[in-house]
Coordinates of C-alpha atoms and ligand atoms in Angstrom, one line a residue:
M1 CA 67.1 -268.3 48.3
L2 CA 65.1 -270.6 45.3
P3 CA 64.3 -268.1 42.0
D4 CA 60.8 -267.1 43.0
R5 CA 58.7 -270.3 39.8
S6 CA 61.0 -272.8 41.9
R7 CA 59.8 -272.3 45.6
R8 CA 56.4 -272.1 44.3
K9 CA 56.7 -275.3 43.3
Q10 CA 57.8 -276.9 46.0
I11 CA 55.6 -275.0 48.0
E12 CA 53.0 -276.3 46.6
Q13 CA 53.2 -280.1 47.2
V14 CA 54.0 -279.1 51.5
V15 CA 51.0 -280.1 52.9
V16 CA 50.8 -278.6 57.1
T17 CA 48.8 -279.6 60.4
A18 CA 47.9 -276.7 62.8
E19 CA 50.6 -278.0 64.9
Q20 CA 53.2 -277.9 62.3
M21 CA 51.6 -274.3 60.8
R22 CA 52.5 -272.6 64.8
Q23 CA 56.2 -274.4 64.3
I24 CA 57.4 -272.9 61.2
E25 CA 55.6 -269.4 62.8
A26 CA 57.4 -269.4 65.6
R27 CA 60.8 -270.1 64.0
I28 CA 60.3 -266.8 61.5
F29 CA 58.8 -264.9 64.5
A30 CA 61.8 -266.7 66.6
A31 CA 64.5 -265.2 63.3
G32 CA 63.0 -261.4 63.9
M33 CA 60.1 -261.1 61.5
P34 CA 57.7 -259.1 63.4
V35 CA 54.5 -261.1 64.1
A36 CA 52.4 -258.0 63.0
A37 CA 54.2 -257.4 60.0
L38 CA 53.2 -260.7 58.4
M39 CA 49.9 -259.9 59.6
E40 CA 50.2 -256.7 57.5
K41 CA 52.2 -258.8 54.5
V42 CA 49.5 -261.5 54.4
G43 CA 45.9 -258.9 54.7
I44 CA 47.2 -256.9 52.1
S45 CA 48.3 -259.7 49.7
I46 CA 44.2 -260.9 50.4
A47 CA 42.5 -257.7 50.0
R48 CA 44.8 -257.3 46.7
R49 CA 43.3 -260.8 45.8
V50 CA 39.6 -259.9 47.0
Q51 CA 40.0 -256.5 44.4
T52 CA 40.9 -258.7 41.4
L53 CA 38.0 -260.9 41.1
Y54 CA 35.4 -258.7 43.6
P55 CA 36.3 -255.4 42.3
Y56 CA 34.5 -252.2 43.3
P57 CA 31.8 -251.1 41.8
Q58 CA 30.4 -254.6 40.8
V59 CA 31.1 -255.3 44.3
R60 CA 30.1 -252.2 46.8
R61 CA 29.0 -253.8 50.5
V62 CA 31.7 -256.1 51.6
G63 CA 31.0 -257.6 55.5
V64 CA 34.2 -259.0 57.2
L65 CA 34.0 -261.5 59.9
V66 CA 35.5 -260.9 62.6
G67 CA 36.9 -263.8 65.1
P68 CA 38.9 -263.2 68.5
G69 CA 42.4 -264.2 66.9
H70 CA 44.6 -263.1 64.4
N71 CA 42.1 -265.1 61.3
G72 CA 40.2 -262.1 62.6
G73 CA 43.4 -259.6 62.9
D74 CA 44.2 -260.5 58.9
A75 CA 40.0 -260.0 58.4
L76 CA 40.8 -256.7 60.0
V77 CA 43.6 -255.9 57.5
V78 CA 41.4 -257.0 54.8
A79 CA 38.6 -254.8 56.0
R80 CA 41.1 -251.8 56.4
E81 CA 42.9 -252.0 52.7
L82 CA 38.8 -252.5 51.1
H83 CA 37.3 -249.1 53.1
F84 CA 40.4 -247.2 51.6
Q85 CA 39.2 -248.5 48.2
G86 CA 35.9 -247.5 48.2
Y87 CA 33.9 -250.5 49.4
E88 CA 31.8 -250.0 51.8
V89 CA 32.8 -252.3 55.1
L90 CA 30.6 -253.8 57.4
I91 CA 32.0 -256.1 60.8
Y92 CA 30.6 -258.7 62.7
R93 CA 32.9 -258.8 65.6
P94 CA 30.8 -261.7 68.0
I95 CA 33.3 -262.2 70.5
A96 CA 34.4 -259.0 72.4
K97 CA 37.8 -260.2 73.9
L98 CA 40.1 -260.1 71.0
K99 CA 43.7 -260.7 71.0
E100 CA 46.5 -257.9 71.8
L101 CA 47.3 -256.9 67.9
T102 CA 44.3 -257.7 66.8
N103 CA 42.6 -255.2 69.4
Q104 CA 44.4 -252.6 67.7
H105 CA 43.2 -253.5 64.1
A106 CA 39.9 -253.6 65.2
Q107 CA 40.1 -250.1 67.4
Y108 CA 42.0 -248.7 64.1
A109 CA 39.1 -249.9 62.3
E110 CA 36.9 -248.1 64.2
S111 CA 38.5 -244.9 64.4
L112 CA 38.3 -244.5 60.5
G113 CA 34.5 -244.8 61.4
I114 CA 34.0 -248.7 59.8
P115 CA 30.6 -250.0 61.7
H116 CA 30.8 -253.1 63.7
F117 CA 28.4 -255.2 64.7
E118 CA 27.8 -258.1 68.0
A119 CA 24.9 -259.0 65.2
I120 CA 25.2 -260.9 61.6
A121 CA 21.9 -259.6 61.3
P122 CA 23.0 -256.2 59.9
L123 CA 25.7 -258.0 56.9
Q124 CA 22.8 -259.7 55.2
D125 CA 22.6 -257.1 52.5
C126 CA 26.3 -257.6 51.8
D127 CA 27.6 -258.5 47.9
L128 CA 30.7 -260.2 49.9
L129 CA 31.6 -261.8 53.0
I130 CA 35.2 -262.2 54.5
D131 CA 34.7 -265.1 57.0
G132 CA 38.0 -264.2 59.5
L133 CA 36.0 -265.4 62.2
F134 CA 38.6 -268.3 63.1
G135 CA 41.8 -270.4 61.5
F136 CA 44.1 -272.9 62.2
G137 CA 44.1 -271.8 66.1
M138 CA 40.3 -272.9 66.2
E139 CA 40.5 -276.7 68.0
R140 CA 36.7 -276.3 70.3
Q141 CA 33.4 -276.5 69.1
I142 CA 31.5 -273.6 68.2
T143 CA 28.8 -272.9 70.7
E144 CA 26.1 -270.1 70.4
P145 CA 25.3 -267.5 69.5
I146 CA 28.3 -267.9 66.9
A147 CA 26.9 -271.1 65.5
S148 CA 23.4 -270.0 64.5
D149 CA 24.7 -266.7 63.3
I150 CA 26.7 -269.1 61.4
H151 CA 23.7 -271.0 60.4
Q152 CA 22.1 -267.8 59.1
L153 CA 25.2 -267.6 56.1
D154 CA 23.6 -270.5 55.1
R155 CA 20.4 -268.5 54.1
W156 CA 22.0 -265.8 52.6
S157 CA 23.0 -265.9 48.8
M158 CA 25.8 -263.6 48.5
P159 CA 29.8 -265.4 47.7
I160 CA 31.7 -265.7 51.5
L161 CA 35.4 -265.8 51.1
S162 CA 37.2 -267.4 54.3
I163 CA 40.7 -266.7 55.3
D164 CA 42.8 -270.0 55.9
L165 CA 40.1 -272.1 56.3
P166 CA 36.6 -272.3 56.7
S167 CA 35.8 -271.4 60.2
G168 CA 34.7 -274.1 61.8
L169 CA 36.4 -276.6 60.3
H170 CA 39.2 -278.0 62.1
T171 CA 42.3 -277.9 60.3
D172 CA 43.8 -281.3 60.7
T173 CA 40.8 -283.5 60.3
G174 CA 38.5 -281.4 58.1
E175 CA 35.7 -282.1 60.5
V176 CA 32.9 -279.4 61.7
L177 CA 33.6 -278.2 65.2
G178 CA 29.4 -278.0 65.6
K179 CA 28.7 -275.2 63.1
A180 CA 31.6 -274.2 59.9
V181 CA 31.0 -271.8 57.4
K182 CA 30.0 -273.1 53.6
A183 CA 32.8 -271.6 51.7
T184 CA 32.7 -269.9 48.1
R185 CA 36.7 -269.6 48.0
T186 CA 39.2 -270.0 50.8
F187 CA 42.7 -268.4 50.6
C188 CA 44.4 -270.9 52.5
L189 CA 47.4 -268.8 53.9
G190 CA 51.4 -270.2 53.9
L191 CA 51.0 -273.8 53.3
W192 CA 48.4 -275.9 52.2
K193 CA 47.0 -276.9 55.3
Q194 CA 45.4 -281.3 55.8
G195 CA 42.1 -280.3 56.4
L196 CA 41.1 -278.8 53.2
L197 CA 42.8 -282.0 51.5
Q198 CA 40.4 -284.4 53.5
D199 CA 36.8 -285.6 51.6
R200 CA 34.4 -284.7 54.5
A201 CA 35.6 -281.0 54.5
L202 CA 35.1 -280.6 50.4
E203 CA 31.4 -279.2 51.5
Y204 CA 32.4 -276.5 52.9
I205 CA 35.9 -275.0 51.3
G206 CA 35.0 -274.0 47.8
T207 CA 37.5 -273.1 45.1
V208 CA 40.6 -273.6 47.2
E209 CA 43.7 -271.1 46.6
L210 CA 47.3 -270.7 48.1
I211 CA 48.1 -267.1 49.0
D212 CA 51.6 -267.5 49.1
F213 CA 53.6 -265.6 52.0
D214 CA 57.3 -266.3 51.3
I215 CA 58.2 -268.7 54.5
P216 CA 61.4 -269.6 53.8
T217 CA 61.7 -273.7 53.4
A218 CA 64.2 -274.1 55.9
D219 CA 61.8 -273.6 58.1
I220 CA 59.4 -276.2 56.6
H221 CA 61.9 -278.7 55.9
A222 CA 63.7 -277.7 59.6
V223 CA 59.5 -278.2 61.2
L224 CA 58.3 -281.2 58.9
E225 CA 60.6 -284.6 58.7
A226 CA 59.0 -287.3 57.2
P227 CA 57.7 -289.0 56.9
K228 CA 55.7 -286.0 54.8
V229 CA 51.6 -285.4 53.5
K230 CA 52.4 -284.5 50.1
R231 CA 49.9 -282.6 48.0
V232 CA 50.3 -284.8 44.1
T233 CA 50.5 -281.6 41.5
S234 CA 51.1 -281.5 38.0
D235 CA 54.9 -281.5 38.3
L236 CA 55.6 -283.9 40.7
A237 CA 53.4 -286.2 38.6
I238 CA 54.7 -285.2 35.2
A239 CA 58.4 -285.8 36.4
T240 CA 57.1 -290.0 37.3
L241 CA 55.7 -290.4 33.7
P242 CA 57.3 -292.6 31.9
L243 CA 57.3 -289.7 28.9
T244 CA 60.4 -290.6 26.5
R245 CA 62.2 -294.1 25.7
P246 CA 65.9 -294.2 25.3
P247 CA 66.5 -295.0 21.5
V248 CA 67.5 -298.1 21.9
T249 CA 64.5 -300.3 23.4
H250 CA 62.4 -303.5 22.5
K251 CA 58.7 -304.1 23.9
Y252 CA 59.8 -306.4 27.3
K253 CA 61.9 -303.4 28.2
Q254 CA 59.1 -301.1 28.8
G255 CA 57.6 -303.6 30.6
H256 CA 55.1 -306.5 30.8
L257 CA 52.2 -306.5 32.5
L258 CA 49.7 -308.9 33.0
L259 CA 46.2 -308.5 34.0
I260 CA 44.4 -311.2 35.7
C261 CA 40.4 -310.0 35.3
G262 CA 36.9 -310.4 34.6
S263 CA 34.5 -313.1 34.8
R264 CA 31.6 -314.2 32.4
R265 CA 29.6 -312.0 34.7
Y266 CA 31.9 -308.9 34.8
A267 CA 33.1 -308.9 31.0
G268 CA 33.1 -305.1 31.2
G269 CA 35.9 -304.4 34.1
A270 CA 37.8 -307.0 32.1
L271 CA 37.3 -304.4 29.1
L272 CA 38.0 -301.2 30.7
T273 CA 41.1 -302.7 33.2
A274 CA 42.9 -303.2 30.4
L275 CA 41.9 -300.3 28.2
G276 CA 43.8 -298.0 31.3
A277 CA 46.7 -300.5 31.0
R278 CA 46.7 -299.7 26.9
A279 CA 47.2 -296.0 27.9
S280 CA 50.3 -296.4 30.7
G281 CA 52.0 -297.0 27.4
V282 CA 53.1 -300.5 29.1
G283 CA 55.6 -302.5 26.4
M284 CA 53.9 -305.7 26.4
L285 CA 50.4 -306.6 27.9
S286 CA 48.5 -309.8 28.4
I287 CA 45.3 -309.9 29.9
A288 CA 44.2 -313.9 31.6
V289 CA 40.2 -313.9 31.5
P290 CA 38.4 -316.5 30.8
E291 CA 38.1 -318.2 28.2
S292 CA 34.5 -317.2 26.8
L293 CA 35.7 -313.5 27.1
K294 CA 38.6 -313.5 25.1
P295 CA 37.1 -313.0 21.6
L296 CA 35.8 -309.7 23.1
L297 CA 39.3 -308.8 24.2
N298 CA 40.9 -309.3 21.3
A299 CA 38.6 -307.7 19.0
Q300 CA 39.1 -304.2 21.5
L301 CA 43.2 -304.7 21.7
P302 CA 44.3 -306.5 19.0
E303 CA 47.9 -305.5 21.1
A304 CA 47.3 -306.9 23.7
L305 CA 48.4 -311.3 24.1
V306 CA 44.8 -312.4 25.8
V307 CA 45.5 -315.4 27.7
G308 CA 41.7 -317.6 27.3
C309 CA 41.6 -319.5 30.8
P310 CA 39.3 -322.5 32.3
E311 CA 36.3 -321.9 33.4
T312 CA 34.4 -322.6 36.9
D313 CA 30.7 -323.1 36.0
N314 CA 29.4 -319.4 37.5
G315 CA 32.0 -318.2 34.3
A316 CA 34.8 -317.3 36.8
I317 CA 38.3 -318.2 36.0
A318 CA 39.1 -321.3 37.5
Q319 CA 43.0 -321.5 36.9
L320 CA 45.1 -319.3 35.5
D321 CA 46.8 -321.5 31.8
L322 CA 50.0 -319.2 31.5
P323 CA 52.2 -319.8 27.3
E324 CA 54.7 -322.6 28.0
G325 CA 57.5 -321.0 29.4
T326 CA 56.0 -318.0 31.2
D327 CA 55.3 -317.9 34.9
L328 CA 53.8 -315.2 37.4
E329 CA 57.4 -313.8 37.6
S330 CA 57.9 -313.4 33.9
F331 CA 55.9 -310.4 34.7
Q332 CA 56.8 -307.0 35.4
A333 CA 53.5 -306.2 37.4
I334 CA 50.5 -308.4 37.7
A335 CA 47.5 -306.2 38.5
C336 CA 44.2 -308.5 38.9
G337 CA 40.8 -308.0 40.6
P338 CA 37.7 -306.2 38.4
G339 CA 35.7 -308.3 37.9
L340 CA 36.7 -312.1 39.0
T341 CA 34.1 -313.0 41.4
L342 CA 35.0 -314.1 44.9
E343 CA 35.6 -317.8 43.0
A344 CA 38.9 -316.7 42.5
T345 CA 40.2 -317.1 45.9
P346 CA 42.7 -319.6 44.7
I347 CA 44.1 -317.5 41.5
I348 CA 44.3 -314.6 44.7
Q349 CA 46.3 -316.4 46.3
G350 CA 48.8 -317.9 44.0
V351 CA 49.1 -314.4 43.1
L352 CA 50.1 -313.4 46.5
N353 CA 52.3 -316.2 46.6
N354 CA 54.3 -315.2 43.9
D355 CA 57.4 -312.5 43.5
C356 CA 56.3 -309.7 40.9
P357 CA 55.2 -306.4 41.7
L358 CA 51.5 -306.7 42.3
V359 CA 48.0 -304.4 42.2
L360 CA 45.0 -306.0 44.1
D361 CA 41.6 -304.1 43.4
A362 CA 38.1 -304.7 43.5
D363 CA 37.2 -308.2 43.9
G364 CA 41.0 -309.3 44.7
L365 CA 40.9 -306.7 47.7
N366 CA 37.6 -308.8 48.4
I367 CA 38.7 -311.8 48.5
L368 CA 42.6 -310.7 50.4
A369 CA 39.8 -310.0 52.9
I370 CA 38.5 -312.7 53.4
L371 CA 42.2 -314.5 53.8
G372 CA 43.5 -311.3 56.0
T373 CA 46.2 -308.9 55.2
Q374 CA 49.0 -310.3 57.2
K375 CA 49.6 -312.6 53.8
L376 CA 50.8 -309.8 52.6
S377 CA 53.8 -309.1 54.9
R378 CA 55.2 -312.3 53.6
R379 CA 55.9 -310.3 50.1
S380 CA 59.1 -309.4 49.0
S381 CA 57.8 -307.6 45.9
P382 CA 55.8 -304.1 47.0
T383 CA 51.6 -304.6 46.5
V384 CA 49.4 -302.0 46.0
L385 CA 46.4 -301.8 47.1
T386 CA 43.2 -300.0 45.7
P387 CA 40.2 -299.6 47.8
H388 CA 37.4 -297.1 48.0
A389 CA 35.5 -296.8 51.0
G390 CA 34.0 -299.8 51.6
E391 CA 36.1 -302.3 50.1
F392 CA 38.9 -300.2 52.9
K393 CA 37.0 -301.2 56.1
R394 CA 36.7 -304.2 55.5
L395 CA 40.2 -305.0 54.8
F396 CA 41.6 -302.7 57.4
P397 CA 38.1 -303.0 60.2
D398 CA 40.7 -301.6 63.1
A399 CA 42.1 -298.6 61.1
P400 CA 40.3 -295.3 61.6
S401 CA 37.1 -294.8 59.8
P402 CA 37.9 -293.7 55.9
M403 CA 34.6 -291.6 56.4
Q404 CA 37.0 -289.3 59.0
D405 CA 40.2 -288.5 58.8
R406 CA 41.2 -290.6 56.2
I407 CA 44.7 -289.5 56.2
S408 CA 45.4 -291.6 59.6
A409 CA 43.5 -293.8 58.0
V410 CA 45.0 -294.8 54.8
R411 CA 48.3 -294.1 57.0
E412 CA 47.9 -296.4 59.9
A413 CA 46.8 -299.5 56.5
A414 CA 49.7 -298.9 55.2
Q415 CA 51.8 -299.3 57.7
T416 CA 50.2 -302.5 59.7
S417 CA 50.0 -304.3 56.0
K418 CA 53.3 -303.3 54.5
A419 CA 51.5 -302.3 51.3
V420 CA 51.4 -299.5 49.3
V421 CA 47.2 -298.5 50.0
L422 CA 45.3 -296.1 47.5
L423 CA 42.4 -295.1 49.3
K424 CA 39.9 -293.8 46.5
G425 CA 37.8 -290.9 46.4
A426 CA 37.5 -287.5 46.0
R427 CA 40.6 -286.9 47.1
T428 CA 42.4 -290.0 47.0
A429 CA 45.0 -290.4 49.7
I430 CA 48.1 -292.5 48.9
A431 CA 50.3 -294.0 52.0
N432 CA 53.5 -296.3 52.0
P433 CA 54.3 -298.7 54.6
S434 CA 57.4 -295.9 56.4
G435 CA 54.0 -293.8 56.9
Q436 CA 54.4 -291.0 53.6
V437 CA 50.9 -289.7 52.1
W438 CA 50.0 -288.3 49.4
I439 CA 47.4 -286.9 48.3
N440 CA 45.6 -286.3 44.9
P441 CA 44.0 -282.3 45.1
E442 CA 42.4 -282.1 42.6
S443 CA 39.8 -284.3 40.9
T444 CA 36.0 -283.8 39.5
P445 CA 32.5 -286.0 41.0
A446 CA 32.2 -287.2 37.1
L447 CA 33.9 -290.2 38.3
A448 CA 31.9 -291.4 40.2
R449 CA 30.7 -294.0 38.2
G450 CA 30.3 -298.2 37.6
G451 CA 33.8 -298.9 36.1
S452 CA 36.3 -295.6 36.9
G453 CA 38.4 -297.5 38.9
D454 CA 39.0 -300.9 37.0
V455 CA 40.1 -297.8 34.6
L456 CA 42.9 -296.8 37.4
T457 CA 44.1 -300.0 37.9
G458 CA 44.8 -301.0 34.8
L459 CA 46.7 -297.1 34.0
L460 CA 48.6 -297.8 37.9
G461 CA 49.5 -301.8 36.7
G462 CA 51.1 -300.5 33.5
L463 CA 53.0 -297.5 35.3
L464 CA 54.0 -300.5 37.8
A465 CA 55.8 -302.4 34.9
Q466 CA 57.1 -300.0 33.1
A467 CA 59.3 -298.2 36.2
T468 CA 60.5 -301.5 38.1
A469 CA 63.7 -300.8 35.8
Q470 CA 63.9 -297.5 37.5
H471 CA 64.2 -295.9 41.0
I472 CA 60.6 -294.4 41.4
S473 CA 59.1 -294.9 44.6
V474 CA 55.9 -297.4 44.0
D475 CA 54.1 -294.9 46.3
A476 CA 55.1 -292.2 43.7
I477 CA 54.1 -294.5 41.0
A478 CA 50.7 -294.7 42.7
A479 CA 49.5 -290.9 43.4
C480 CA 50.7 -290.9 39.2
A481 CA 48.2 -292.7 38.4
A482 CA 45.9 -291.2 40.4
W483 CA 46.9 -287.7 39.3
W484 CA 46.7 -289.1 35.9
H485 CA 43.1 -290.7 36.8
S486 CA 41.7 -287.8 37.5
Q487 CA 42.7 -285.2 35.5
A488 CA 41.7 -287.0 32.5
G489 CA 38.9 -287.0 34.4
I490 CA 38.9 -283.3 35.0
L491 CA 39.6 -282.4 31.1
A492 CA 36.1 -285.6 29.7
E493 CA 34.4 -283.4 31.9
R494 CA 35.1 -279.8 30.3
E495 CA 34.4 -281.5 26.8
R496 CA 31.7 -283.7 27.8
T497 CA 30.1 -282.2 30.7
Q498 CA 30.2 -283.6 34.1
I499 CA 27.1 -286.1 33.0
G500 CA 29.2 -287.3 29.9
V501 CA 32.1 -289.0 32.1
D502 CA 32.0 -293.0 31.6
A503 CA 34.6 -295.3 32.5
F504 CA 35.0 -296.1 28.7
T505 CA 34.7 -292.2 27.7
L506 CA 37.8 -291.5 30.7
T507 CA 40.6 -294.2 28.8
Q508 CA 39.7 -291.8 25.6
F509 CA 40.8 -288.7 27.5
L510 CA 44.3 -290.3 29.2
I511 CA 46.6 -290.0 26.4
P512 CA 44.5 -286.2 25.6
V513 CA 45.6 -284.8 29.3
L514 CA 49.3 -286.0 28.6
H515 CA 49.4 -283.2 25.3
Q516 CA 47.3 -280.6 28.1
S517 CA 50.4 -281.4 30.7
V518 CA 52.7 -282.0 29.3
G519 CA 52.2 -280.1 26.2
Ligands
NPW1 N1 50.9 -265.5 63.6 C1 50.4 -264.8 62.7 O1 50.5 -263.3 62.2 C2 49.7 -264.9 61.2 C3 48.5 -265.3 61.6 N2 47.9 -266.0 60.8 C4 46.5 -265.9 60.7 O2 46.3 -266.3 61.9 C5 45.4 -267.7 62.5 C6 45.6 -268.5 63.8 O3 45.5 -267.2 64.7 P1 45.2 -268.1 66.1 O4 46.7 -268.7 66.0 O5 45.1 -266.2 66.9 O6 43.8 -268.2 66.3 P2 42.5 -268.7 65.4 O7 42.7 -268.9 64.5 O8 42.4 -267.1 65.1 O9 41.6 -268.3 66.4 C7 42.0 -269.2 67.8 C8 40.6 -267.8 68.3 O10 39.6 -268.2 68.6 C9 38.9 -268.9 70.1 N3 38.1 -269.3 70.1 C10 38.8 -270.8 69.1 N4 37.1 -271.8 69.3 C11 36.5 -271.0 69.8 C12 35.1 -271.4 70.1 N5 34.2 -272.3 69.6 N6 34.3 -270.5 70.2 C13 34.9 -268.7 70.9 N7 36.2 -268.2 70.4 C14 36.9 -269.7 70.0 C15 40.2 -269.3 70.8 O11 40.6 -269.2 71.9 P3 40.8 -270.0 73.4 O12 40.8 -271.2 72.1 O13 42.3 -269.6 73.1 O14 40.2 -269.6 74.0 C16 41.5 -268.0 70.0 O15 41.6 -266.8 71.0 C17 45.5 -268.5 61.2 O16 44.5 -269.1 60.7 C18 45.9 -267.1 59.9 O17 44.5 -266.3 60.0 C19 48.2 -266.0 59.5 O18 48.2 -264.7 58.6 C20 49.8 -266.1 59.6 C21 50.3 -265.0 59.5
ADP2 N1 33.5 -287.9 44.0 C1 34.4 -287.6 43.3 N2 35.1 -286.8 43.4 C2 36.2 -287.6 42.7 N3 37.0 -289.1 42.0 C3 35.9 -289.9 42.3 C4 34.7 -289.4 43.5 N4 34.1 -290.3 44.1 C5 34.6 -291.7 43.0 N5 35.9 -290.9 42.6 C6 37.1 -291.8 42.0 O1 36.6 -292.6 40.8 C7 37.1 -294.6 41.2 C8 35.4 -295.1 41.3 O2 36.3 -296.1 41.9 P1 35.4 -297.4 42.0 O3 35.2 -296.6 43.2 O4 36.7 -298.3 42.3 O5 34.5 -297.8 41.0 P2 34.3 -299.1 40.5 O6 34.6 -300.4 40.9 O7 33.2 -299.3 40.0 O8 35.6 -298.8 39.3 C9 37.7 -293.8 42.1 O9 39.3 -293.6 41.1 C10 37.8 -292.4 42.2 O10 38.3 -291.7 43.4
K3 K1 38.4 -268.5 58.7

């Protein structure tokens, strides 16, 4: 058995579907763990955590919503424990027919004199509600009268704590099945459920934490075969960062990144991409911009080699004018797109035809959408595409909608395009062509602001350029960049409020966040 800390770190990376969770539980039960014992263990862990977060007597009246399955069973164990700790517990039990084990707990709660109701109204004056209506067994639409009762909860103001998932959310896709509880907190049981990491679930889940109940890692590995879905934890991301260098090295050994970005109209995009790249620590940074942007870039990034390129009449890059003896394959990575405009189509065609690891963003993606993503399958070096949902739809019109099941969408896009696809959003999802998916589990809406994606492009380009000599997968690097970018946003928000995180400010928090995370 792994020491507890290391096991916990592994568990935090795992993401499961309902079916995978069922299979893992089935193995535990088949090995001899009684179902009732597991429910008891889970229920008691939840009750302890409730007592810490909502201590008696600050919180006195607790309403417990009990469904027909084992989610309801868990809730009844919590109800019983809280009753014995002095809380006044009231139970809402809208469905009479309960699974056997749940029914036994219901009978015992009745014998203790805990009142139960078929209607929701008697719970109106509770200080806290615990939602154990449905968990990962929920597959059908919620019907009346439960839908109306859940609607009623939206009008009440007490905190709601959901067990495993807010009732009514689909475990895998995060879809609302008719109506769903809007939780203040969710205690996800055992392993992270995929639906909790989907953007559309975020409005419902509140603050989420994992309640570990010691699932053996052997059972997890037995069920979860590659490709997997992984949460990008701090441990995973930090292990990928190029934090220490060998004592004997030089700038070109630390990666040479070429940025191709900007136009007279969109100068800021080039600057923000360059500042993101600077923070990555890349050994050498070259920046190709239209000639008229050269003074601006030189003034802001004195360390960079700024290549002024001939311009179109509208101020876009007309052709790359790299220094004598340099071609596109001289670089460890190229990142291009922000601010280019569609006039830069020949430039994108040129980089696609070259054999160098490539990050495409913004207009780079818009041009690729016109050229067709099948162009990518001919590249022998890795390509990373970093679309937001709008760009994604233009690039992959036949993939599932990125507004719905983002994990399926990004996986299919990566498989068909043979690129690593980083689908930006509240919970950025990254997939590689083999179907491995990473989800960045923490971020802040402070990042929903013009230019913050440009910062990510530069940061990712810089990490990619530094990693080519090492054996780190490109999707792991993209996941690491998404984590770093979000963590900088979170730190910037903490110091400057949610409205204080403009994209330039974000670049200034990229290094401080490492101090905090790495120590
Ligand atoms: N096994 C264990 O000991 C452990 C289990 N754990 C806990 O168990 C939970 C999973 O339990 P579960 O599989 O019993 O399913 P659950 O989520 O309670 O609900 C399914 C029930 O709801 C019913 N139902 C569905 N939709 C409905 C609708 N629209 N309207 C009305 N009814 C509807 C459905 O009925 P059916 O569709 O079959 O007719 C079925 O009866 C899990 O999330 C976790 O909390 C963990 O603590 C670990 C230990
Ligand atoms: N609600 C949100 N929560 C967390 N991060 C967000 C949210 N909305 C956007 N972001 C992040 O902000 C960045 C925006 O990038 P993008 O849409 O390309 O903007 P731009 O093109 O203006 O730079 C992405 O990294 C995205 O993941
Ligand atoms: K629930």
